[in-house]
XYZ file of C-alpha atoms in Angstrom:
746
model
C 0.000 0.000 0.000
C 1.461 3.382 -0.964
C 1.180 6.803 0.559
C -0.176 9.645 -1.567
C -0.203 13.354 -0.901
C -2.472 16.238 -1.815
C -1.822 17.097 -5.437
C -5.034 18.998 -5.974
C -3.631 22.369 -4.992
C -6.632 22.832 -2.721
C -5.919 23.691 0.905
C -6.562 20.740 3.141
C -7.949 18.556 0.358
C -7.971 14.975 1.643
C -6.605 12.124 -0.408
C -9.195 10.175 -2.264
C -9.167 6.430 -2.835
C -6.689 4.944 -5.266
C -7.305 1.886 -7.397
C -7.261 -1.067 -5.078
C -8.124 0.891 -1.939
C -7.114 3.838 0.191
C -3.615 5.259 0.278
C -1.639 5.129 3.494
C -2.251 8.812 4.105
C -5.845 8.473 2.981
C -6.305 5.674 5.479
C -4.867 7.929 8.155
C -7.324 10.691 7.388
C -10.472 8.685 6.806
C -10.237 5.837 9.337
C -8.049 7.434 11.960
C -5.219 4.972 11.425
C -2.933 7.834 12.287
C -4.723 7.960 15.584
C -2.947 4.723 16.274
C 0.132 6.707 15.885
C -0.289 9.590 18.168
C -3.310 11.651 17.319
C -5.512 9.195 19.119
C -2.987 8.739 21.863
C -2.800 12.457 22.477
C -6.022 12.206 24.404
C -4.289 9.929 26.918
C -2.377 12.799 28.455
C -3.980 14.223 31.599
C -5.336 17.673 31.015
C -4.886 17.716 27.240
C -8.543 17.474 26.378
C -10.606 20.449 27.435
C -13.385 22.768 26.536
C -12.451 24.662 23.415
C -12.062 28.351 24.039
C -13.785 30.669 21.624
C -10.431 31.944 20.492
C -9.030 28.510 19.866
C -11.947 26.350 18.800
C -10.909 24.751 15.546
C -13.865 23.450 13.639
C -11.615 23.085 10.618
C -8.924 21.113 12.400
C -10.187 17.953 10.782
C -6.966 17.889 8.768
C -5.272 16.974 12.025
C -7.288 13.741 11.803
C -10.850 13.574 13.019
C -12.098 11.240 15.708
C -10.419 7.909 15.242
C -12.401 4.878 14.226
C -10.446 3.103 16.968
C -11.876 5.384 19.603
C -9.135 7.983 19.936
C -9.694 11.726 19.774
C -7.642 14.392 18.091
C -5.839 16.807 20.422
C -8.176 19.511 21.640
C -7.074 23.081 21.106
C -8.724 24.217 24.304
C -5.643 23.943 26.478
C -3.408 25.743 24.027
C -2.815 29.420 24.784
C -2.434 31.534 21.663
C -0.333 34.639 22.120
C -1.212 37.105 20.645
C -3.333 35.444 17.941
C -4.482 32.076 16.664
C -3.111 32.041 13.103
C -5.424 30.509 10.502
C -2.312 28.680 9.271
C 0.889 28.859 11.269
C 4.027 30.001 9.400
C 6.800 27.428 9.832
C 9.525 27.859 7.215
C 8.575 30.944 5.173
C 11.514 32.544 3.373
C 10.800 32.615 -0.374
C 8.086 31.764 -2.900
C 9.420 28.178 -2.872
C 10.292 27.813 0.807
C 6.809 28.385 2.180
C 5.687 25.777 4.717
C 2.677 26.182 7.008
C 0.696 24.312 9.643
C -2.992 24.383 8.582
C -4.219 23.815 12.139
C -3.526 24.967 15.676
C -1.972 21.803 17.060
C 1.096 20.209 15.527
C 0.583 16.576 16.562
C -1.542 14.800 13.977
C -1.192 17.434 11.257
C 1.180 17.390 8.301
C 2.705 20.739 7.386
C 1.844 21.905 3.885
C 3.181 24.121 1.150
C 1.009 27.222 0.835
C -1.094 25.446 -1.808
C -2.082 22.641 0.580
C 0.419 20.150 -0.884
C 1.758 18.060 1.991
C 5.397 18.639 2.936
C 5.669 16.087 5.691
C 7.707 16.792 8.813
C 7.772 14.475 11.814
C 8.820 15.130 15.397
C 8.933 12.503 18.161
C 10.330 12.824 21.663
C 11.393 9.727 23.628
C 11.205 10.474 27.335
C 12.562 7.786 29.621
C 11.987 5.287 26.832
C 8.390 6.327 26.056
C 7.734 7.920 22.635
C 5.541 11.029 22.361
C 4.471 12.616 19.082
C 4.734 16.404 18.829
C 4.850 17.098 15.072
C 3.281 15.543 12.008
C 1.104 12.488 11.452
C 3.443 9.559 10.778
C 2.187 6.006 10.396
C 4.503 3.811 12.464
C 3.222 0.284 12.140
C 2.420 -1.345 15.413
C 3.127 1.741 17.517
C 0.619 3.743 19.501
C 2.256 7.038 20.272
C 0.953 9.359 22.889
C 0.921 13.044 22.002
C 2.717 15.753 23.891
C 0.349 18.313 25.391
C 0.673 21.525 23.406
C 0.418 24.280 25.984
C 1.041 27.401 23.922
C 1.751 28.918 20.544
C 3.442 32.306 20.495
C 3.572 34.136 17.181
C 6.065 36.957 16.653
C 7.129 38.751 13.504
C 9.862 36.198 12.772
C 9.012 33.030 14.685
C 6.327 30.546 15.675
C 7.149 29.129 19.096
C 5.337 26.067 20.470
C 5.597 24.782 24.025
C 4.829 21.152 24.866
C 4.748 19.082 28.057
C 4.882 15.361 28.731
C 6.187 13.056 31.455
C 7.833 15.811 33.475
C 9.596 17.347 30.454
C 9.067 20.618 28.594
C 9.855 20.978 24.901
C 10.149 24.425 23.317
C 9.944 24.107 19.525
C 10.685 27.256 17.527
C 10.397 27.849 13.802
C 12.429 30.969 13.022
C 12.344 32.511 9.544
C 14.635 35.537 9.820
C 13.780 38.862 8.243
C 16.965 40.915 7.998
C 16.288 44.584 7.114
C 19.340 46.321 5.718
C 21.409 43.121 5.440
C 21.255 41.784 1.887
C 23.652 38.923 2.563
C 21.529 37.449 5.317
C 18.213 38.334 3.711
C 19.295 36.490 0.562
C 19.629 33.109 2.314
C 16.627 30.864 1.487
C 17.017 29.043 4.814
C 14.952 28.803 7.986
C 15.783 27.602 11.510
C 14.103 24.950 13.621
C 15.298 24.710 17.220
C 14.202 22.389 19.994
C 15.030 22.998 23.653
C 14.261 20.353 26.260
C 14.324 20.774 30.024
C 12.955 19.021 33.115
C 9.771 20.420 34.611
C 9.684 18.355 37.758
C 13.315 18.674 38.802
C 14.049 15.015 38.110
C 16.530 13.781 35.541
C 14.949 12.431 32.359
C 16.555 10.559 29.490
C 15.430 12.417 26.351
C 15.879 11.711 22.662
C 14.441 13.754 19.774
C 13.664 12.485 16.298
C 12.962 14.680 13.255
C 12.428 13.849 9.617
C 11.138 15.442 6.436
C 9.857 13.701 3.323
C 10.751 13.915 -0.334
C 7.511 15.851 -0.842
C 9.465 19.047 -0.140
C 11.260 18.649 -3.488
C 8.422 18.674 -5.998
C 4.688 19.137 -6.457
C 4.277 15.715 -8.093
C 4.932 12.792 -5.756
C 5.573 10.526 -8.732
C 8.744 12.509 -9.448
C 12.042 10.695 -8.948
C 14.509 12.303 -6.549
C 18.131 11.671 -5.638
C 19.881 12.502 -2.397
C 23.169 12.938 -0.601
C 24.644 13.368 2.877
C 27.540 15.694 3.603
C 29.577 16.764 6.585
C 30.028 20.499 6.103
C 32.808 22.204 8.074
C 31.327 24.869 10.309
C 32.673 27.631 12.523
C 35.524 26.553 14.798
C 35.348 22.836 15.483
C 31.606 22.595 14.762
C 30.365 20.482 11.899
C 27.047 20.714 10.078
C 25.447 17.522 8.816
C 23.388 18.173 5.689
C 20.926 15.846 4.023
C 19.943 17.146 0.593
C 17.693 15.965 -2.200
C 16.661 17.193 -5.615
C 14.561 16.082 -8.619
C 16.527 13.566 -10.657
C 15.565 15.277 -13.908
C 14.985 18.872 -12.887
C 13.080 21.221 -15.160
C 14.893 24.496 -14.814
C 12.780 27.618 -14.294
C 9.569 25.576 -14.265
C 6.889 24.902 -11.673
C 4.585 22.037 -10.763
C 1.631 23.020 -8.608
C 3.420 26.313 -7.824
C 6.405 24.404 -6.432
C 9.798 24.649 -8.115
C 10.617 21.776 -10.474
C 14.329 22.350 -9.971
C 16.584 23.096 -7.049
C 17.750 21.324 -3.904
C 16.085 20.854 -0.532
C 18.712 21.272 2.200
C 17.995 19.804 5.664
C 20.831 20.327 8.128
C 21.706 19.914 11.787
C 24.419 21.465 13.912
C 26.777 18.751 15.091
C 26.608 17.742 18.744
C 27.141 14.668 20.879
C 24.475 12.059 20.241
C 23.517 13.193 16.715
C 22.846 10.451 14.158
C 21.164 10.532 10.760
C 19.598 8.258 8.158
C 17.984 8.389 4.720
C 15.534 5.666 3.832
C 11.942 4.477 3.655
C 9.653 5.993 6.254
C 8.573 2.507 7.352
C 12.186 1.597 8.071
C 13.715 4.782 9.474
C 11.070 5.823 12.000
C 10.728 2.416 13.715
C 14.523 2.077 13.812
C 14.847 5.339 15.705
C 12.295 4.251 18.289
C 13.625 0.723 18.625
C 17.368 1.349 18.536
C 17.462 4.783 20.151
C 19.641 6.036 17.321
C 19.885 6.109 13.531
C 22.315 4.216 11.364
C 24.300 7.082 9.809
C 23.381 5.428 6.525
C 21.772 6.252 3.212
C 19.399 4.071 1.199
C 21.215 3.100 -1.977
C 18.069 2.612 -4.050
C 18.045 5.946 -5.792
C 16.839 7.780 -7.674
C 13.312 6.753 -6.940
C 9.905 8.371 -6.845
C 8.881 10.398 -3.836
C 5.954 8.030 -3.308
C 8.045 4.875 -3.792
C 8.591 3.641 -0.230
C 8.489 7.321 0.760
C 12.137 8.165 1.484
C 12.555 10.362 4.549
C 15.551 12.365 5.728
C 15.995 11.947 9.444
C 18.012 13.270 12.372
C 18.093 11.786 15.850
C 19.428 13.630 18.884
C 20.313 11.654 22.003
C 20.305 14.479 24.544
C 21.184 12.206 27.450
C 20.068 12.994 30.974
C 18.164 16.274 30.990
C 17.526 18.381 34.080
C 16.467 22.015 34.399
C 19.287 23.262 32.174
C 17.913 23.098 28.650
C 19.498 20.859 26.031
C 19.204 22.158 22.486
C 19.039 20.766 18.962
C 19.463 23.163 16.023
C 18.291 22.352 12.517
C 17.721 24.315 9.352
C 15.635 23.823 6.264
C 16.103 25.485 2.906
C 15.431 25.365 -0.812
C 18.258 26.538 -3.089
C 17.944 27.069 -6.830
C 20.361 28.080 -9.546
C 19.356 30.035 -11.508
C 16.742 31.737 -9.383
C 14.743 33.479 -12.130
C 15.149 34.576 -15.724
C 14.854 38.120 -17.009
C 14.025 38.546 -20.702
C 15.504 35.126 -21.348
C 18.684 35.593 -19.313
C 19.018 33.340 -16.253
C 19.871 35.258 -13.086
C 21.644 33.688 -10.093
C 20.370 34.019 -6.544
C 22.007 36.878 -4.679
C 23.432 34.531 -2.035
C 25.856 33.239 -4.686
C 27.541 36.645 -4.532
C 28.644 35.793 -0.980
C 29.225 32.017 -0.984
C 30.552 29.699 -3.714
C 28.006 26.965 -2.930
C 25.067 26.264 -0.661
C 27.226 24.166 1.656
C 29.217 27.214 2.751
C 26.021 29.228 3.100
C 24.479 26.517 5.302
C 27.592 26.432 7.488
C 27.422 30.216 7.903
C 23.710 30.037 8.686
C 24.275 27.527 11.475
C 27.230 29.425 12.915
C 25.039 32.538 12.889
C 22.129 30.903 14.748
C 22.625 32.612 18.118
C 23.283 36.015 16.568
C 20.280 35.605 14.282
C 18.103 34.786 17.273
C 19.252 37.977 18.984
C 18.731 40.179 15.919
C 15.303 38.811 15.115
C 14.191 39.055 18.742
C 15.047 42.744 18.587
C 12.979 43.076 15.396
C 10.114 41.200 17.052
C 10.183 43.652 19.961
C 10.309 46.618 17.600
C 7.270 45.383 15.673
C 5.324 44.673 18.853
C 6.212 47.930 20.586
C 5.704 50.278 17.665
C 2.612 48.506 16.344
C 0.984 48.520 19.763
C 1.640 52.243 20.027
C 0.225 52.815 16.534
C -2.903 50.673 16.734
C -3.081 48.614 19.917
C -2.281 44.985 20.762
C -4.586 43.467 18.131
C -2.901 45.555 15.485
C 0.491 44.362 16.751
C -0.715 40.763 16.438
C -1.682 41.316 12.794
C 1.711 42.839 12.048
C 3.443 39.882 13.688
C 1.584 37.465 11.441
C 2.089 39.521 8.267
C 5.849 40.199 8.242
C 7.181 36.786 7.204
C 4.439 36.279 4.647
C 5.157 39.640 2.988
C 8.915 39.175 2.719
C 8.477 35.476 1.912
C 6.741 36.343 -1.345
C 9.956 37.932 -2.621
C 13.543 36.890 -3.292
C 16.852 38.511 -4.074
C 18.861 37.882 -7.242
C 21.949 39.294 -8.887
C 21.769 41.032 -12.243
C 25.228 41.830 -13.576
C 26.449 42.068 -9.998
C 23.650 44.386 -8.875
C 20.971 43.204 -6.434
C 17.394 43.025 -7.621
C 14.297 41.764 -5.811
C 11.491 39.890 -7.521
C 8.001 39.244 -6.150
C 5.647 36.395 -6.992
C 1.925 37.042 -7.226
C 1.189 34.039 -5.041
C -2.177 32.261 -5.313
C -3.836 34.662 -7.748
C -2.154 34.917 -11.163
C 1.377 33.727 -10.428
C 2.791 36.705 -12.333
C 6.307 38.046 -11.887
C 6.609 41.313 -9.941
C 2.999 42.344 -10.448
C 2.844 46.105 -9.929
C -0.564 46.103 -8.250
C 0.557 43.347 -5.866
C 3.804 45.091 -4.972
C 1.802 48.277 -4.384
C -0.456 47.024 -1.544
C 2.600 45.414 0.099
C 4.488 48.736 0.036
C 3.838 49.712 3.688
C 5.878 46.833 5.125
C 8.887 47.737 3.030
C 8.443 51.456 3.642
C 8.536 50.751 7.384
C 11.013 47.895 7.678
C 13.482 48.471 4.840
C 12.909 51.239 2.261
C 16.008 50.135 0.344
C 14.311 46.790 -0.291
C 11.414 48.633 -1.929
C 13.973 50.192 -4.260
C 15.236 46.716 -5.195
C 11.680 45.638 -6.038
C 11.205 48.721 -8.223
C 14.530 48.286 -10.045
C 13.546 45.522 -12.512
C 10.158 47.136 -13.170
C 11.804 50.422 -14.106
C 14.541 48.713 -16.098
C 11.990 46.832 -18.166
C 9.950 49.942 -18.965
C 13.084 51.925 -19.815
C 15.174 49.401 -21.740
C 13.370 46.067 -21.974
C 11.053 46.700 -24.907
C 7.772 47.569 -23.179
C 5.793 49.255 -25.990
C 3.074 51.275 -24.257
C 2.863 54.775 -22.824
C 1.568 53.649 -19.445
C 3.235 51.314 -16.963
C 3.158 47.524 -17.397
C 1.077 45.275 -15.176
C 3.885 42.792 -14.490
C 7.214 41.452 -15.751
C 5.960 38.073 -16.901
C 2.889 35.884 -16.885
C 4.410 33.033 -14.893
C 6.985 33.121 -12.123
C 9.979 32.684 -12.251
C 10.206 33.800 -15.885
C 10.236 37.573 -16.299
C 9.699 37.283 -20.035
C 8.065 40.691 -20.328
C 5.227 41.630 -22.668
C 6.968 43.235 -25.610
C 3.995 42.358 -27.784
C 1.854 44.498 -25.496
C -0.384 41.542 -24.678
C -0.960 41.694 -20.927
C -3.600 42.566 -18.333
C -3.570 46.318 -18.920
C -4.378 48.576 -15.971
C -3.228 51.922 -17.365
C -4.144 54.421 -14.625
C -3.714 51.806 -11.891
C -0.168 50.709 -12.658
C 1.162 54.115 -13.747
C -0.062 55.647 -10.521
C 1.216 52.718 -8.474
C 4.730 53.110 -9.859
C 4.795 56.825 -9.083
C 3.435 56.382 -5.571
C 5.868 53.560 -4.774
C 8.773 55.593 -6.133
C 7.866 58.531 -3.915
C 7.522 56.182 -0.929
C 10.991 54.812 -1.638
C 12.523 58.274 -2.002
C 10.982 59.260 1.328
C 12.985 56.542 3.101
C 16.483 57.052 1.694
C 19.188 59.674 2.117
C 19.343 62.848 0.005
C 22.122 61.657 -2.302
C 20.374 58.369 -3.069
C 17.092 60.197 -3.507
C 18.515 62.596 -6.097
C 20.395 59.893 -7.996
C 17.359 57.589 -8.245
C 14.926 60.357 -9.234
C 17.321 61.660 -11.870
C 18.110 58.223 -13.320
C 14.445 57.317 -13.811
C 13.001 60.743 -14.421
C 12.104 60.259 -18.082
C 9.902 57.195 -17.588
C 8.287 58.590 -14.458
C 7.467 61.805 -16.293
C 6.014 59.806 -19.190
C 3.639 57.999 -16.832
C 2.770 61.254 -15.074
C 1.837 62.897 -18.328
C -0.396 59.937 -19.111
C -2.130 60.565 -15.782
C -2.541 64.260 -16.489
C -4.655 63.192 -19.469
C -6.501 60.286 -17.827
C -6.537 60.371 -14.024
C -9.303 62.844 -13.237
C -11.971 60.761 -14.952
C -10.611 57.319 -15.837
C -12.296 55.651 -18.735
C -13.635 52.125 -18.630
C -10.517 50.491 -17.202
C -9.379 47.500 -15.257
C -7.907 48.098 -11.833
C -6.265 46.154 -9.007
C -9.533 44.701 -7.671
C -9.953 42.979 -11.014
C -12.156 40.263 -9.497
C -14.872 42.960 -9.384
C -14.480 43.647 -13.107
C -13.730 46.701 -15.222
C -15.245 49.954 -14.056
C -15.834 53.344 -15.622
C -15.364 56.685 -13.850
C -14.075 55.007 -10.675
C -13.767 57.526 -7.841
C -11.149 55.444 -6.011
C -9.034 54.911 -9.136
C -9.235 58.631 -9.900
C -8.060 59.425 -6.376
C -5.040 57.178 -6.861
C -4.120 58.884 -10.124
C -4.471 62.359 -8.636
C -2.310 61.510 -5.636
C 0.252 60.006 -8.014
C 0.599 63.427 -9.660
C 1.301 64.807 -6.213
C 3.904 62.071 -5.828
C 5.487 63.140 -9.117
C 5.880 66.627 -7.728
C 8.034 65.080 -4.990
C 10.036 63.112 -7.553
C 10.615 66.323 -9.493
C 11.755 68.073 -6.323
C 14.195 65.253 -5.595
C 15.593 65.533 -9.115
C 15.946 69.305 -8.784
C 13.288 70.167 -11.360
C 11.410 73.031 -9.705
C 9.226 73.773 -12.707
C 7.849 70.246 -12.900
C 7.384 70.182 -9.164
C 5.136 73.235 -9.389
C 3.317 71.982 -12.458
C 2.398 68.500 -11.205
C 1.433 69.726 -7.752
C -0.761 72.376 -9.332
C -2.531 69.817 -11.508
C -3.048 67.547 -8.517
C -4.590 70.370 -6.478
C -6.866 71.353 -9.337
C -7.961 67.760 -9.916
C -8.634 66.977 -6.264
C -11.055 69.890 -6.068
C -12.928 68.619 -9.092
C -12.763 65.056 -7.758
C -14.549 65.961 -4.536
C -17.442 67.403 -6.531
C -17.632 64.511 -8.997
C -17.370 61.816 -6.310
C -19.769 63.326 -3.774
C -23.029 61.443 -3.518
C -26.232 63.413 -3.768
C -27.327 62.412 -0.282
C -24.735 63.994 0.523
C -22.895 62.125 3.243
C -20.364 59.972 1.449
C -18.443 59.480 -1.767
C -19.709 57.304 -4.618
C -18.177 54.146 -6.057
C -18.130 55.832 -9.467
C -18.989 59.319 -10.636
C -22.063 58.118 -12.542
C -23.419 55.771 -9.858
C -25.399 57.713 -7.227
C -26.350 55.818 -4.092
C -23.179 53.716 -4.178
C -20.004 53.738 -2.070
C -16.639 52.010 -1.680
C -13.651 51.993 0.656
C -11.408 54.837 -0.528
C -8.268 53.036 0.575
C -6.273 55.058 -1.923
C -6.417 57.919 0.531
C -3.543 56.273 2.431
C -0.725 57.560 0.155
C -1.910 61.089 0.899
C -0.981 60.442 4.542
C 2.146 58.397 3.797
C 3.678 61.012 1.513
C 2.387 64.021 3.425
C 0.707 65.417 0.332
C -2.217 67.024 2.150
C -4.418 66.858 -0.926
C -7.549 65.133 0.388
C -9.635 67.577 2.434
C -10.098 66.697 6.101
C -13.847 67.115 5.658
C -13.902 64.353 3.061
C -11.943 62.011 5.338
C -14.313 62.709 8.221
C -17.375 62.166 6.050
C -16.073 58.833 4.756
C -15.033 57.695 8.241
C -18.528 58.312 9.597
C -20.176 56.613 6.628
C -18.096 53.448 6.883
C -19.261 52.946 10.461
C -22.820 52.662 9.131
C -21.790 49.811 6.832
C -20.050 47.430 9.236
C -20.461 43.654 9.271
C -19.281 41.265 12.005
C -15.854 40.767 10.447
C -15.170 44.000 8.636
C -16.424 46.550 6.160
C -17.152 45.408 2.594
C -14.905 46.608 -0.181
C -17.894 48.317 -1.786
C -21.663 48.239 -2.018
C -21.762 45.321 -4.467
C -20.493 42.463 -2.276
C -20.101 41.289 1.324
C -16.424 40.509 0.801
C -13.519 42.802 1.555
C -9.738 42.977 1.278
C -7.785 42.992 4.524
C -4.885 44.936 3.044
C -7.205 47.699 1.864
C -8.953 47.752 5.233
C -5.603 48.481 6.882
C -4.809 51.157 4.290
C -8.161 52.723 5.129
C -7.477 52.426 8.864
C -4.191 54.264 8.355
C -5.726 57.027 6.254
C -8.525 57.502 8.813
C -6.317 56.883 11.862
C -7.807 59.841 13.744
C -11.361 58.487 13.481
C -13.140 55.670 15.380
C -13.525 53.571 12.230
C -9.784 52.925 12.272
C -10.053 50.944 15.485
C -13.058 49.023 14.200
C -11.197 47.985 11.056
C -8.280 46.700 13.108
C -10.492 44.796 15.539
C -12.617 43.206 12.828
C -9.645 42.042 10.762
C -8.146 40.556 13.915
C -11.392 38.685 14.599
C -11.439 37.270 11.072
C -7.852 36.047 11.300
C -8.267 34.767 14.855
C -11.473 32.795 14.308
C -11.855 31.921 10.622
C -12.336 28.231 9.860
C -10.435 28.740 6.579
C -7.109 27.233 7.660
C -4.918 28.754 4.967
C -2.056 31.260 5.165
C -3.437 34.754 5.974
C -6.001 35.426 3.256
C -6.473 39.020 2.174
C -9.849 38.406 0.477
C -12.626 37.255 2.777
C -16.324 37.509 3.567
C -17.219 40.065 6.234
C -20.405 38.219 7.184
C -19.465 34.546 7.450
C -15.759 34.769 8.414
C -14.621 32.579 5.513
C -11.841 33.076 2.982
C -13.282 34.297 -0.305
C -10.091 33.603 -2.250
C -6.329 34.229 -2.268
C -3.875 33.097 0.396
C -0.227 33.504 1.380
C 0.034 36.649 -0.756
C 2.679 39.287 -0.009
C -0.039 41.962 -0.082
C -0.493 41.428 3.664
C 2.434 43.806 3.927
C -0.354 46.377 3.730
C -1.104 45.611 7.380
C 1.899 47.807 8.179
C 0.168 50.925 6.806
C -0.354 52.511 10.234
C 3.222 51.741 11.258
C 4.611 53.262 8.074
C 3.112 56.644 8.954
C 5.316 56.902 12.006
C 8.581 56.221 10.251
């Protein structure tokens, strides 16, 4: 009987029957066979089962295995404390578009981690305490074993880490997934690697013999489990006398610069552990390696020779075993890392580009050794960033706002990656879960606040390839392009002009993002950048002079609502973009253009107020020709970010009051036509209207959606404000828009 994973691309989609019966994983999910391996046994721990708290009740935790046919029960979430939020899907290893692993539940025991699409990327964790095995991660099927589950006491989410705390048999286990975000440090930010640390200590004062087992499956390497993979083990020299043991695997016949189910079809999965006494490793079939660890108390330091073979052929796993010896109150630690390295990283107009990390290390082995040697320093740096996010976000919008920022940071940066183009750093962004485009302008735009707050220079790196393409790459149109390519990671451009045109939208977005970037850099950099790109920015501005005040029938960023004519919100964006161009002109030293574009913007905003005002009159319309309608004017945020002062205070106050008459239990709809909204735009609106009560409501309602939604997918930005469900989209970098309030205080 073979094991099969989710290849549907649907979050949490269970395996269906295969010819001849259920798969091994299907059996686990449908009959509770996995309950015989730990999910069922979790209920044996005193105090684990409890009444589900409103904040933690997980009606959608069925993916953790529902009630076992053998009588066991899945771990209850009631005893788990969530601080400061219960993520809909917990970020585990989130560093790039292809290293993006999540826990689609609240409890780790009995749940396989998944890629953002829902494709299983299995990871197993078992603790042996005084000879008794306890499951704390994953849903492995270990024939003949009934594993008890460790009691998960808490999950703490910060901007860079997800920290779980477990208890069993007098022992505490602290399990931390740390995905560093390194503002201002391109070398470290370029590493597509993530930490996993486990610290074990005695709770009862007694000495306990503790061993830890971890493995990952070949599913991390490809979206198709029928794909053949090959593997290797290496001892990589580390800092001083330390050694890093790396287990790596890759598709046997990689398809360079191609995807399967949004996962890379080329590249190498790197799974490493810092050397320490008692560390052993093994590569082999899951049915052989896991029982051996439990039976022998160690692994064989051996590699299965039957390779290459398919991921689903006896399911090869890559395992580490730590014999921590006798553990008392002083914690014993195991340090691992997980990464996905690819060369090339992307292509630009047909030219392959290397990842930026190759500018610092000759091969991934040296990078992995550096990453492990840097573990303590990285923990210190990221803890400081976590505190900065929490402190400043709490001051800007309260503790619920800080919780949203903590959940958003990794997801926003994890949708991007750094490459080298002729020795210069560039950043590319993937339009995750919607179109899959390369560096989509109207996806980069809503994410702008996180970069404006955390690392303005990074925003400049995201703008660089977009500007280069418009200036020298063959883009044929007067207005700005929508994206750099239809399918990540190939920035093939659209030199034939055939793309999803959003003329006012993307031209305005580019100008507003440029002004936001210039606001965050020093005077010399500001002048050099504005001067270098002045011609193309002026071209787009002149297009807006002709088209922004009353946009024709155009597409815009909320394209799921369809084309719209005379859009008041789109017009506002275009007008503010002309104000942004006045700042670009000032930075470039062009006083005449500064005066001209600012004058046009002031003239247009006056006309805009009259055209957009509803006849009631107590709010602004969705479109000039649609009386009795309304929409969130989230495009007011750049007026505050850039200090333009164009939108009258009276208009802001009127809109703020109106929105409070339109509230639903989980937010304010995007416009009058639907019950759904966009969380990023809600936070832009909250920032624009920060001095009005509606700002606090928007924060609280988005928090409630994230904290309680049964849609267990990575932070969705498109959801229903009535029923608390995801409407579409997940794991997108646009959640960087949550940082809109924070960006105003920079």
